[in-house]
PDB file of C-alpha atoms in Angstrom:
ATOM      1  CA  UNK A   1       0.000   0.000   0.000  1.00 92.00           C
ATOM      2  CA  UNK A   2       1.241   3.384  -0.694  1.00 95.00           C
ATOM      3  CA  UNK A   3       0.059   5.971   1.474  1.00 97.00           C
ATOM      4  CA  UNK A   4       0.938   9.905   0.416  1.00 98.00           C
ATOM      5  CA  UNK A   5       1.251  12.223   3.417  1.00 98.00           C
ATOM      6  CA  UNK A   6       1.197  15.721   2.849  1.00 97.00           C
ATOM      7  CA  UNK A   7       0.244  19.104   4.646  1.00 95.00           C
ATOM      8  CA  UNK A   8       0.468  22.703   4.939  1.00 92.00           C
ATOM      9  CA  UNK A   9       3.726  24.147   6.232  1.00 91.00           C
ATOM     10  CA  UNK A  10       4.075  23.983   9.649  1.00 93.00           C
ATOM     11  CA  UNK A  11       1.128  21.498  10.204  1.00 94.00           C
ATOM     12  CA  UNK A  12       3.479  18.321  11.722  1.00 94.00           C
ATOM     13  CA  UNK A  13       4.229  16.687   8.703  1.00 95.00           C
ATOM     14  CA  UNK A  14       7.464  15.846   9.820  1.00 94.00           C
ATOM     15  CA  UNK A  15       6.622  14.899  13.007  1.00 95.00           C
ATOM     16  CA  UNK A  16       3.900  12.398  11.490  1.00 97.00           C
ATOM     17  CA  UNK A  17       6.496  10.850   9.200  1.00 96.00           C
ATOM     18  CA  UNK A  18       9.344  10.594  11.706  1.00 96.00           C
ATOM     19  CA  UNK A  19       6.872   8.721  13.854  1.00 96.00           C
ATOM     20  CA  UNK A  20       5.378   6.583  11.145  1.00 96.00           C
ATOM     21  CA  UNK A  21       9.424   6.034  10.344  1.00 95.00           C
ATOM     22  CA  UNK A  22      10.392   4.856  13.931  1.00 96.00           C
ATOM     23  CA  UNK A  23       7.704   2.386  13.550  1.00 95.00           C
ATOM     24  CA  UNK A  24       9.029   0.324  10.702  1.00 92.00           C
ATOM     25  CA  UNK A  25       7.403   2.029   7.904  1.00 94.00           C
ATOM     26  CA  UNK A  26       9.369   2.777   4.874  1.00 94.00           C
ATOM     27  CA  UNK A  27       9.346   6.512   4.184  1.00 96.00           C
ATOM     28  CA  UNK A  28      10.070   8.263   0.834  1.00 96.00           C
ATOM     29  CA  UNK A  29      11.037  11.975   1.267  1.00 96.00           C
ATOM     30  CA  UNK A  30       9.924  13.793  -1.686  1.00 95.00           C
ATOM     31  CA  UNK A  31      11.586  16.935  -0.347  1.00 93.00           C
ATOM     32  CA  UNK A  32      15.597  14.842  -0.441  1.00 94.00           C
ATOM     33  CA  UNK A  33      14.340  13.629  -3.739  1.00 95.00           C
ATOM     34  CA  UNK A  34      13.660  17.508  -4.699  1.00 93.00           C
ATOM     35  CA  UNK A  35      17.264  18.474  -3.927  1.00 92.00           C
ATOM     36  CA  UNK A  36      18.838  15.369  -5.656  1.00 93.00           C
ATOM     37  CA  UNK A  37      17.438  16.403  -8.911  1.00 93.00           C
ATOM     38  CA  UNK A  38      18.553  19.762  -8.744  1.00 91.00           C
ATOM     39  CA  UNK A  39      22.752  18.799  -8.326  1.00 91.00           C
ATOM     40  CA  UNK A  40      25.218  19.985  -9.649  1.00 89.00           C
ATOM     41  CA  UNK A  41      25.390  19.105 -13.171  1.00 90.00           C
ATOM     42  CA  UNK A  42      21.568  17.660 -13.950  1.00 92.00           C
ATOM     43  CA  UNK A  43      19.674  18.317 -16.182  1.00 94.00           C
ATOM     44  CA  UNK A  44      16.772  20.351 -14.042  1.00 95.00           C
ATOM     45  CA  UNK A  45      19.114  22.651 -12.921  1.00 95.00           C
ATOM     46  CA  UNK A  46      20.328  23.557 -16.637  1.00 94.00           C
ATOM     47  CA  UNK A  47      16.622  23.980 -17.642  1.00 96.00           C
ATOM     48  CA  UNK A  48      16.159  26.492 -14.142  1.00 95.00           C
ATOM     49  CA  UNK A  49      19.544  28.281 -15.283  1.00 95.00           C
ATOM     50  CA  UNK A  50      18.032  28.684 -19.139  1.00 95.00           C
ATOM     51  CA  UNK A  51      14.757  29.735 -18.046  1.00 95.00           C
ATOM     52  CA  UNK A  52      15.421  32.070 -15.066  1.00 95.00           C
ATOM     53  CA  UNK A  53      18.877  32.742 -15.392  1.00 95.00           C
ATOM     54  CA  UNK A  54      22.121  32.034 -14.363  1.00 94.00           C
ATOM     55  CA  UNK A  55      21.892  34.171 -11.079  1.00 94.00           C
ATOM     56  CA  UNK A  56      19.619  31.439  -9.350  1.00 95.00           C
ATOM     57  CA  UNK A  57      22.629  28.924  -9.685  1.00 94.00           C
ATOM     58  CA  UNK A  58      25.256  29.081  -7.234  1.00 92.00           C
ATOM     59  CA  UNK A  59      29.268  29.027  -8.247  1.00 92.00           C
ATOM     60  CA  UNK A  60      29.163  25.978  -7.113  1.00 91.00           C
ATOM     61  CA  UNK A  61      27.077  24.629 -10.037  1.00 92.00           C
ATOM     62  CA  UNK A  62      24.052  24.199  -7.549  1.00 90.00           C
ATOM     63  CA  UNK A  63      20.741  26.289  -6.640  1.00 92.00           C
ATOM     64  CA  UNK A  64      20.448  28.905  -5.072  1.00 93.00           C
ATOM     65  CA  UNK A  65      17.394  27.945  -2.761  1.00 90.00           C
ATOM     66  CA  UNK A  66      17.314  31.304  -1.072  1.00 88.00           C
ATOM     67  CA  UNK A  67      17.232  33.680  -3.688  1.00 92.00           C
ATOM     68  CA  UNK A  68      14.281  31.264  -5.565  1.00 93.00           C
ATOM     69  CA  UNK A  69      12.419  31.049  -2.789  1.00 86.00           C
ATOM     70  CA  UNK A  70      12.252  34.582  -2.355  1.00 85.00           C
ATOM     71  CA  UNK A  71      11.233  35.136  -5.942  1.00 90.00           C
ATOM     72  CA  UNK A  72       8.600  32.264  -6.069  1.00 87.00           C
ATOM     73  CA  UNK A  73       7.155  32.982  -2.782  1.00 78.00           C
ATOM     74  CA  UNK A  74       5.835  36.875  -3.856  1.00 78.00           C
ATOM     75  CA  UNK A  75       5.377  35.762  -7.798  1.00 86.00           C
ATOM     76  CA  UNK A  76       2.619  32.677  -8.274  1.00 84.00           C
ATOM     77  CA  UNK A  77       3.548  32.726 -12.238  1.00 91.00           C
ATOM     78  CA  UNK A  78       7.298  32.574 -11.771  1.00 92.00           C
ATOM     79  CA  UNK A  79       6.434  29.359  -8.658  1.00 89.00           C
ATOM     80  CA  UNK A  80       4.139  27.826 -11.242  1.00 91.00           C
ATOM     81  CA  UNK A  81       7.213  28.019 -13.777  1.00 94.00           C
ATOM     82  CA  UNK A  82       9.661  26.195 -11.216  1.00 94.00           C
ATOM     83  CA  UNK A  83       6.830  23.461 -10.257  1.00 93.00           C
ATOM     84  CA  UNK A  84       6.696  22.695 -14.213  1.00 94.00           C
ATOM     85  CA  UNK A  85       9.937  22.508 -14.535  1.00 94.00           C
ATOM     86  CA  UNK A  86      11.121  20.334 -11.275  1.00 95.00           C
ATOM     87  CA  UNK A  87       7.842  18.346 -10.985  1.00 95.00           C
ATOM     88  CA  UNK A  88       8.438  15.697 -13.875  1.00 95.00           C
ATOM     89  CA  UNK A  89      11.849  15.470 -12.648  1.00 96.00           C
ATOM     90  CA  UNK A  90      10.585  14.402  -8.768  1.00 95.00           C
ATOM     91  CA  UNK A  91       8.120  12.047 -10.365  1.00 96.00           C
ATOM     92  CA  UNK A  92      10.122  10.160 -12.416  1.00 95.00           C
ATOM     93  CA  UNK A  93      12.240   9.676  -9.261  1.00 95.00           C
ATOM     94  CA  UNK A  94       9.922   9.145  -7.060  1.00 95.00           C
ATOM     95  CA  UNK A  95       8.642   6.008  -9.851  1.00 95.00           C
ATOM     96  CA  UNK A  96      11.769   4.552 -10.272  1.00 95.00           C
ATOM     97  CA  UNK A  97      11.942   4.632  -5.910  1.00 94.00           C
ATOM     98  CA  UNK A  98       8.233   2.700  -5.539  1.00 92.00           C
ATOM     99  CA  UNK A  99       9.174   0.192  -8.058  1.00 92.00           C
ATOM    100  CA  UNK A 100      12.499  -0.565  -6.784  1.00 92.00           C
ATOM    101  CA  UNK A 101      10.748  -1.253  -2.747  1.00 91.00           C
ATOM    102  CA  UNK A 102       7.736  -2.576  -4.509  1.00 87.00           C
ATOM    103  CA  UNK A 103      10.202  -5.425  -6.066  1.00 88.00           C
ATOM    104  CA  UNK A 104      11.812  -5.447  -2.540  1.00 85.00           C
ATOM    105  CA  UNK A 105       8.816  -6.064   0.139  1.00 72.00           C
ATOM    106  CA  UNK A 106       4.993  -6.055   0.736  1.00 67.00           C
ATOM    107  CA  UNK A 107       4.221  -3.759   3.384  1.00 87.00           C
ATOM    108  CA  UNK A 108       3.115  -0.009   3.891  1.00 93.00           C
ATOM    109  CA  UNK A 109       5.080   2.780   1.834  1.00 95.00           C
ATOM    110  CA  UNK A 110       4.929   6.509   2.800  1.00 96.00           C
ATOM    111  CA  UNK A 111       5.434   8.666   0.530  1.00 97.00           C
ATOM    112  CA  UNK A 112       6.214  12.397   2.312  1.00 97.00           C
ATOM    113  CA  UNK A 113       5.567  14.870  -0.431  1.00 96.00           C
ATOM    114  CA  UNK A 114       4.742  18.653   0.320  1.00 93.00           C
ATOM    115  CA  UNK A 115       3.563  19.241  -3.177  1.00 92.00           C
ATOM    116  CA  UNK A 116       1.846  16.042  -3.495  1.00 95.00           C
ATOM    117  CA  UNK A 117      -1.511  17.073  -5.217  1.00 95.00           C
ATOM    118  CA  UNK A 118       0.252  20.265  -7.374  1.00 91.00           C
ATOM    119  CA  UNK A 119       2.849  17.748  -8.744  1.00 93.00           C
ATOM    120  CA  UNK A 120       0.198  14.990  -9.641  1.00 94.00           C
ATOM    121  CA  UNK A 121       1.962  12.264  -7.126  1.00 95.00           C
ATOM    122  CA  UNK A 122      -0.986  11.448  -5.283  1.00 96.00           C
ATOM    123  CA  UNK A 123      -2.125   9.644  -8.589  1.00 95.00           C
ATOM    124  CA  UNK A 124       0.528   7.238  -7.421  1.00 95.00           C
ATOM    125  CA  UNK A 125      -0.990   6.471  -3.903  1.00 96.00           C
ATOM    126  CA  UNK A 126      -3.639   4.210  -2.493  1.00 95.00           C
ATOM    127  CA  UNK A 127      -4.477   6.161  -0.113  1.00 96.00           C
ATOM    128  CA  UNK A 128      -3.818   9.710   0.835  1.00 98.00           C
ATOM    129  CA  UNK A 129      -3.007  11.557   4.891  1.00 98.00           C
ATOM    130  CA  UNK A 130      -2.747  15.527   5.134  1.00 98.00           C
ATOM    131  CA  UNK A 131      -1.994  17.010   8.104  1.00 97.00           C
ATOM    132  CA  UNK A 132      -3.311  20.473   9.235  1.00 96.00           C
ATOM    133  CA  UNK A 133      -3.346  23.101  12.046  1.00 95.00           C
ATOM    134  CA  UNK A 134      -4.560  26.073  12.539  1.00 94.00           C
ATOM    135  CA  UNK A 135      -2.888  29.563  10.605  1.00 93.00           C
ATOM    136  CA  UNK A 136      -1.288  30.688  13.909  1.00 93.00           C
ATOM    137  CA  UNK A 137       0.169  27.658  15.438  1.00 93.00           C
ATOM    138  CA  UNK A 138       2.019  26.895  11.996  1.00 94.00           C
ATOM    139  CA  UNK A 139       3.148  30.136  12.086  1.00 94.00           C
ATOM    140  CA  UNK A 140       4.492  30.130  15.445  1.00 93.00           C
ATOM    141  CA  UNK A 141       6.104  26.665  14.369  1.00 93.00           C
ATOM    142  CA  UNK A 142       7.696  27.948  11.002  1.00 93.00           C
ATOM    143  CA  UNK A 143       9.199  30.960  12.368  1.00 94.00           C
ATOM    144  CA  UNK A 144      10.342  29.013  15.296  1.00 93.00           C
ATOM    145  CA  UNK A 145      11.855  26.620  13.173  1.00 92.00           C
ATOM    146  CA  UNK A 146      13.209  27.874  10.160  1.00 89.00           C
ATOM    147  CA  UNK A 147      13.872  31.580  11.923  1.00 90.00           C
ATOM    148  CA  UNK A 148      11.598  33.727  10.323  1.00 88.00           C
ATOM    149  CA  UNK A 149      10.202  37.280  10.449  1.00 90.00           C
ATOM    150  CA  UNK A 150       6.498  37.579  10.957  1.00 91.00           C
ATOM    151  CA  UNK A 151       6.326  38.657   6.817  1.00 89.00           C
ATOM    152  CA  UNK A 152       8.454  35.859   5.747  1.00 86.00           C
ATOM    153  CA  UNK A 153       6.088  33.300   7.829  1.00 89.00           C
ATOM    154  CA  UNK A 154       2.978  35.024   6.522  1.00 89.00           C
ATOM    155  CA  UNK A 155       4.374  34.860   2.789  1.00 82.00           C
ATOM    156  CA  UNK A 156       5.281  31.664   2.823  1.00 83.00           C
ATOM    157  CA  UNK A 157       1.608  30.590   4.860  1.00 88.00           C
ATOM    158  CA  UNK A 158      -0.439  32.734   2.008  1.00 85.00           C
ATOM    159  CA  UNK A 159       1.260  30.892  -0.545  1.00 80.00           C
ATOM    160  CA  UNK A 160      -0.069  27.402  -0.018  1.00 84.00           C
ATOM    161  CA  UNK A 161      -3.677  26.451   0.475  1.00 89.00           C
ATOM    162  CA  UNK A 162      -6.376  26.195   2.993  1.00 91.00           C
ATOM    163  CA  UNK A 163      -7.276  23.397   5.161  1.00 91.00           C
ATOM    164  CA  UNK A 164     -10.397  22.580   2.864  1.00 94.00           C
ATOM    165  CA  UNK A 165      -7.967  21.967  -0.443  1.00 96.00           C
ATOM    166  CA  UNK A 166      -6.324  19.597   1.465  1.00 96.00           C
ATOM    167  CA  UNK A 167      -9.846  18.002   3.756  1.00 95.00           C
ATOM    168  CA  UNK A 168     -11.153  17.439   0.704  1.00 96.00           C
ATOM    169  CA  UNK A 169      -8.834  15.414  -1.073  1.00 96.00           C
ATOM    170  CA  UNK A 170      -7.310  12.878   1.338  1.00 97.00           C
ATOM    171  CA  UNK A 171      -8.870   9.566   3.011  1.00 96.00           C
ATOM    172  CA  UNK A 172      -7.834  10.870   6.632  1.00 96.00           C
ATOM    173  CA  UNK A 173      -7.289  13.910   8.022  1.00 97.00           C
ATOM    174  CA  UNK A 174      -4.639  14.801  11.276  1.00 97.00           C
ATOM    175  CA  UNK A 175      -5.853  18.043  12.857  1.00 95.00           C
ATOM    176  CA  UNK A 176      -2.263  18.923  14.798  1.00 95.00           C
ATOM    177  CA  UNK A 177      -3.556  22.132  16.882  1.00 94.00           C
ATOM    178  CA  UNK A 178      -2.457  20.421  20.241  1.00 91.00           C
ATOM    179  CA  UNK A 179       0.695  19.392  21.587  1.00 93.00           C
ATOM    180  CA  UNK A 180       3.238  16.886  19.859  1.00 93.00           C
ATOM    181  CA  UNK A 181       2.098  13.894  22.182  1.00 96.00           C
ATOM    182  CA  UNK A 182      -1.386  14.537  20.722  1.00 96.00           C
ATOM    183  CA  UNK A 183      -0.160  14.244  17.290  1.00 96.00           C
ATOM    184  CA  UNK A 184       1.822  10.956  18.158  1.00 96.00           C
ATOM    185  CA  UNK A 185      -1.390   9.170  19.343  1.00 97.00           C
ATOM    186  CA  UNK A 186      -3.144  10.340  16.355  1.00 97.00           C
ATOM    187  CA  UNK A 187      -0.657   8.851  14.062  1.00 97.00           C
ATOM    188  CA  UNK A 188      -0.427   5.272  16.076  1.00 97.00           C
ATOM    189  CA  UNK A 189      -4.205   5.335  15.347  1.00 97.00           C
ATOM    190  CA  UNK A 190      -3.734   6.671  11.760  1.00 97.00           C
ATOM    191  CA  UNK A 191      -1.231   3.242  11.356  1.00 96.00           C
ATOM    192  CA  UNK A 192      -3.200   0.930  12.998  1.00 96.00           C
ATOM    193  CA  UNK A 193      -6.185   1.444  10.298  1.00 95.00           C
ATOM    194  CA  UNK A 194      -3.183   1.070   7.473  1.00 94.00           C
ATOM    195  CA  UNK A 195      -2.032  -2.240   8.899  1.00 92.00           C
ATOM    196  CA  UNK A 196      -5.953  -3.202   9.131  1.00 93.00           C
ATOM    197  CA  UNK A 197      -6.489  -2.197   5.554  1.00 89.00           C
ATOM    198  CA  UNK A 198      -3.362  -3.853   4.180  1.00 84.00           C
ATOM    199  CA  UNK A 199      -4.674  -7.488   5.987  1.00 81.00           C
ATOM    200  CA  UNK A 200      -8.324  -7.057   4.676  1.00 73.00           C
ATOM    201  CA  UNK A 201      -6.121  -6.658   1.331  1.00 62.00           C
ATOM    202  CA  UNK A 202      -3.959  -9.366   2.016  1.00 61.00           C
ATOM    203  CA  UNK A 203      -7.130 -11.394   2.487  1.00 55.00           C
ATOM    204  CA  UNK A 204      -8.821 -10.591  -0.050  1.00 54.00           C
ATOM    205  CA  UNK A 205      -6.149 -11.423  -2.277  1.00 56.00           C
ATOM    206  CA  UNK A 206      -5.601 -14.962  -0.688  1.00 50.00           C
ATOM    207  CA  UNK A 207      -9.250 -15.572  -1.514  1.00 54.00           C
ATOM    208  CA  UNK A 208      -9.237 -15.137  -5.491  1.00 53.00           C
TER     209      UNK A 208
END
Protein backbone atom coordinates (compact mmCIF):
# COMPACT_ATOMS: atom_id res chain seq x y z
CA UNK A 1 0.00 0.00 0.00
CA UNK A 2 1.24 3.38 -0.69
CA UNK A 3 0.06 5.97 1.47
CA UNK A 4 0.94 9.90 0.42
CA UNK A 5 1.25 12.22 3.42
CA UNK A 6 1.20 15.72 2.85
CA UNK A 7 0.24 19.10 4.65
CA UNK A 8 0.47 22.70 4.94
CA UNK A 9 3.73 24.15 6.23
CA UNK A 10 4.08 23.98 9.65
CA UNK A 11 1.13 21.50 10.20
CA UNK A 12 3.48 18.32 11.72
CA UNK A 13 4.23 16.69 8.70
CA UNK A 14 7.46 15.85 9.82
CA UNK A 15 6.62 14.90 13.01
CA UNK A 16 3.90 12.40 11.49
CA UNK A 17 6.50 10.85 9.20
CA UNK A 18 9.34 10.59 11.71
CA UNK A 19 6.87 8.72 13.85
CA UNK A 20 5.38 6.58 11.14
CA UNK A 21 9.42 6.03 10.34
CA UNK A 22 10.39 4.86 13.93
CA UNK A 23 7.70 2.39 13.55
CA UNK A 24 9.03 0.32 10.70
CA UNK A 25 7.40 2.03 7.90
CA UNK A 26 9.37 2.78 4.87
CA UNK A 27 9.35 6.51 4.18
CA UNK A 28 10.07 8.26 0.83
CA UNK A 29 11.04 11.97 1.27
CA UNK A 30 9.92 13.79 -1.69
CA UNK A 31 11.59 16.93 -0.35
CA UNK A 32 15.60 14.84 -0.44
CA UNK A 33 14.34 13.63 -3.74
CA UNK A 34 13.66 17.51 -4.70
CA UNK A 35 17.26 18.47 -3.93
CA UNK A 36 18.84 15.37 -5.66
CA UNK A 37 17.44 16.40 -8.91
CA UNK A 38 18.55 19.76 -8.74
CA UNK A 39 22.75 18.80 -8.33
CA UNK A 40 25.22 19.98 -9.65
CA UNK A 41 25.39 19.10 -13.17
CA UNK A 42 21.57 17.66 -13.95
CA UNK A 43 19.67 18.32 -16.18
CA UNK A 44 16.77 20.35 -14.04
CA UNK A 45 19.11 22.65 -12.92
CA UNK A 46 20.33 23.56 -16.64
CA UNK A 47 16.62 23.98 -17.64
CA UNK A 48 16.16 26.49 -14.14
CA UNK A 49 19.54 28.28 -15.28
CA UNK A 50 18.03 28.68 -19.14
CA UNK A 51 14.76 29.74 -18.05
CA UNK A 52 15.42 32.07 -15.07
CA UNK A 53 18.88 32.74 -15.39
CA UNK A 54 22.12 32.03 -14.36
CA UNK A 55 21.89 34.17 -11.08
CA UNK A 56 19.62 31.44 -9.35
CA UNK A 57 22.63 28.92 -9.68
CA UNK A 58 25.26 29.08 -7.23
CA UNK A 59 29.27 29.03 -8.25
CA UNK A 60 29.16 25.98 -7.11
CA UNK A 61 27.08 24.63 -10.04
CA UNK A 62 24.05 24.20 -7.55
CA UNK A 63 20.74 26.29 -6.64
CA UNK A 64 20.45 28.91 -5.07
CA UNK A 65 17.39 27.94 -2.76
CA UNK A 66 17.31 31.30 -1.07
CA UNK A 67 17.23 33.68 -3.69
CA UNK A 68 14.28 31.26 -5.56
CA UNK A 69 12.42 31.05 -2.79
CA UNK A 70 12.25 34.58 -2.35
CA UNK A 71 11.23 35.14 -5.94
CA UNK A 72 8.60 32.26 -6.07
CA UNK A 73 7.16 32.98 -2.78
CA UNK A 74 5.83 36.87 -3.86
CA UNK A 75 5.38 35.76 -7.80
CA UNK A 76 2.62 32.68 -8.27
CA UNK A 77 3.55 32.73 -12.24
CA UNK A 78 7.30 32.57 -11.77
CA UNK A 79 6.43 29.36 -8.66
CA UNK A 80 4.14 27.83 -11.24
CA UNK A 81 7.21 28.02 -13.78
CA UNK A 82 9.66 26.20 -11.22
CA UNK A 83 6.83 23.46 -10.26
CA UNK A 84 6.70 22.69 -14.21
CA UNK A 85 9.94 22.51 -14.53
CA UNK A 86 11.12 20.33 -11.28
CA UNK A 87 7.84 18.35 -10.98
CA UNK A 88 8.44 15.70 -13.88
CA UNK A 89 11.85 15.47 -12.65
CA UNK A 90 10.59 14.40 -8.77
CA UNK A 91 8.12 12.05 -10.36
CA UNK A 92 10.12 10.16 -12.42
CA UNK A 93 12.24 9.68 -9.26
CA UNK A 94 9.92 9.14 -7.06
CA UNK A 95 8.64 6.01 -9.85
CA UNK A 96 11.77 4.55 -10.27
CA UNK A 97 11.94 4.63 -5.91
CA UNK A 98 8.23 2.70 -5.54
CA UNK A 99 9.17 0.19 -8.06
CA UNK A 100 12.50 -0.57 -6.78
CA UNK A 101 10.75 -1.25 -2.75
CA UNK A 102 7.74 -2.58 -4.51
CA UNK A 103 10.20 -5.42 -6.07
CA UNK A 104 11.81 -5.45 -2.54
CA UNK A 105 8.82 -6.06 0.14
CA UNK A 106 4.99 -6.05 0.74
CA UNK A 107 4.22 -3.76 3.38
CA UNK A 108 3.12 -0.01 3.89
CA UNK A 109 5.08 2.78 1.83
CA UNK A 110 4.93 6.51 2.80
CA UNK A 111 5.43 8.67 0.53
CA UNK A 112 6.21 12.40 2.31
CA UNK A 113 5.57 14.87 -0.43
CA UNK A 114 4.74 18.65 0.32
CA UNK A 115 3.56 19.24 -3.18
CA UNK A 116 1.85 16.04 -3.49
CA UNK A 117 -1.51 17.07 -5.22
CA UNK A 118 0.25 20.26 -7.37
CA UNK A 119 2.85 17.75 -8.74
CA UNK A 120 0.20 14.99 -9.64
CA UNK A 121 1.96 12.26 -7.13
CA UNK A 122 -0.99 11.45 -5.28
CA UNK A 123 -2.12 9.64 -8.59
CA UNK A 124 0.53 7.24 -7.42
CA UNK A 125 -0.99 6.47 -3.90
CA UNK A 126 -3.64 4.21 -2.49
CA UNK A 127 -4.48 6.16 -0.11
CA UNK A 128 -3.82 9.71 0.83
CA UNK A 129 -3.01 11.56 4.89
CA UNK A 130 -2.75 15.53 5.13
CA UNK A 131 -1.99 17.01 8.10
CA UNK A 132 -3.31 20.47 9.23
CA UNK A 133 -3.35 23.10 12.05
CA UNK A 134 -4.56 26.07 12.54
CA UNK A 135 -2.89 29.56 10.61
CA UNK A 136 -1.29 30.69 13.91
CA UNK A 137 0.17 27.66 15.44
CA UNK A 138 2.02 26.90 12.00
CA UNK A 139 3.15 30.14 12.09
CA UNK A 140 4.49 30.13 15.45
CA UNK A 141 6.10 26.66 14.37
CA UNK A 142 7.70 27.95 11.00
CA UNK A 143 9.20 30.96 12.37
CA UNK A 144 10.34 29.01 15.30
CA UNK A 145 11.85 26.62 13.17
CA UNK A 146 13.21 27.87 10.16
CA UNK A 147 13.87 31.58 11.92
CA UNK A 148 11.60 33.73 10.32
CA UNK A 149 10.20 37.28 10.45
CA UNK A 150 6.50 37.58 10.96
CA UNK A 151 6.33 38.66 6.82
CA UNK A 152 8.45 35.86 5.75
CA UNK A 153 6.09 33.30 7.83
CA UNK A 154 2.98 35.02 6.52
CA UNK A 155 4.37 34.86 2.79
CA UNK A 156 5.28 31.66 2.82
CA UNK A 157 1.61 30.59 4.86
CA UNK A 158 -0.44 32.73 2.01
CA UNK A 159 1.26 30.89 -0.55
CA UNK A 160 -0.07 27.40 -0.02
CA UNK A 161 -3.68 26.45 0.48
CA UNK A 162 -6.38 26.19 2.99
CA UNK A 163 -7.28 23.40 5.16
CA UNK A 164 -10.40 22.58 2.86
CA UNK A 165 -7.97 21.97 -0.44
CA UNK A 166 -6.32 19.60 1.47
CA UNK A 167 -9.85 18.00 3.76
CA UNK A 168 -11.15 17.44 0.70
CA UNK A 169 -8.83 15.41 -1.07
CA UNK A 170 -7.31 12.88 1.34
CA UNK A 171 -8.87 9.57 3.01
CA UNK A 172 -7.83 10.87 6.63
CA UNK A 173 -7.29 13.91 8.02
CA UNK A 174 -4.64 14.80 11.28
CA UNK A 175 -5.85 18.04 12.86
CA UNK A 176 -2.26 18.92 14.80
CA UNK A 177 -3.56 22.13 16.88
CA UNK A 178 -2.46 20.42 20.24
CA UNK A 179 0.69 19.39 21.59
CA UNK A 180 3.24 16.89 19.86
CA UNK A 181 2.10 13.89 22.18
CA UNK A 182 -1.39 14.54 20.72
CA UNK A 183 -0.16 14.24 17.29
CA UNK A 184 1.82 10.96 18.16
CA UNK A 185 -1.39 9.17 19.34
CA UNK A 186 -3.14 10.34 16.36
CA UNK A 187 -0.66 8.85 14.06
CA UNK A 188 -0.43 5.27 16.08
CA UNK A 189 -4.21 5.33 15.35
CA UNK A 190 -3.73 6.67 11.76
CA UNK A 191 -1.23 3.24 11.36
CA UNK A 192 -3.20 0.93 13.00
CA UNK A 193 -6.19 1.44 10.30
CA UNK A 194 -3.18 1.07 7.47
CA UNK A 195 -2.03 -2.24 8.90
CA UNK A 196 -5.95 -3.20 9.13
CA UNK A 197 -6.49 -2.20 5.55
CA UNK A 198 -3.36 -3.85 4.18
CA UNK A 199 -4.67 -7.49 5.99
CA UNK A 200 -8.32 -7.06 4.68
CA UNK A 201 -6.12 -6.66 1.33
CA UNK A 202 -3.96 -9.37 2.02
CA UNK A 203 -7.13 -11.39 2.49
CA UNK A 204 -8.82 -10.59 -0.05
CA UNK A 205 -6.15 -11.42 -2.28
CA UNK A 206 -5.60 -14.96 -0.69
CA UNK A 207 -9.25 -15.57 -1.51
CA UNK A 208 -9.24 -15.14 -5.49
Amino acid sequence: MIVGLTGQTGAGKSTVSDYLRENGVVVIDADKIAREVVETGSACIADIALEFGCEYINMDGTLNRKKMARTVFNDKEKLKKLNNLMFPYIIDSIRRELKRLREQQEGIIVLDAPTLFESGADRECDRVVSVTADVQSRKERIIRRDKLTEEEADERIQAQHDEEYYKSRSWQVLENNGSIDELKNQTSVLLSKLEAEMEVGNSSEAQQ
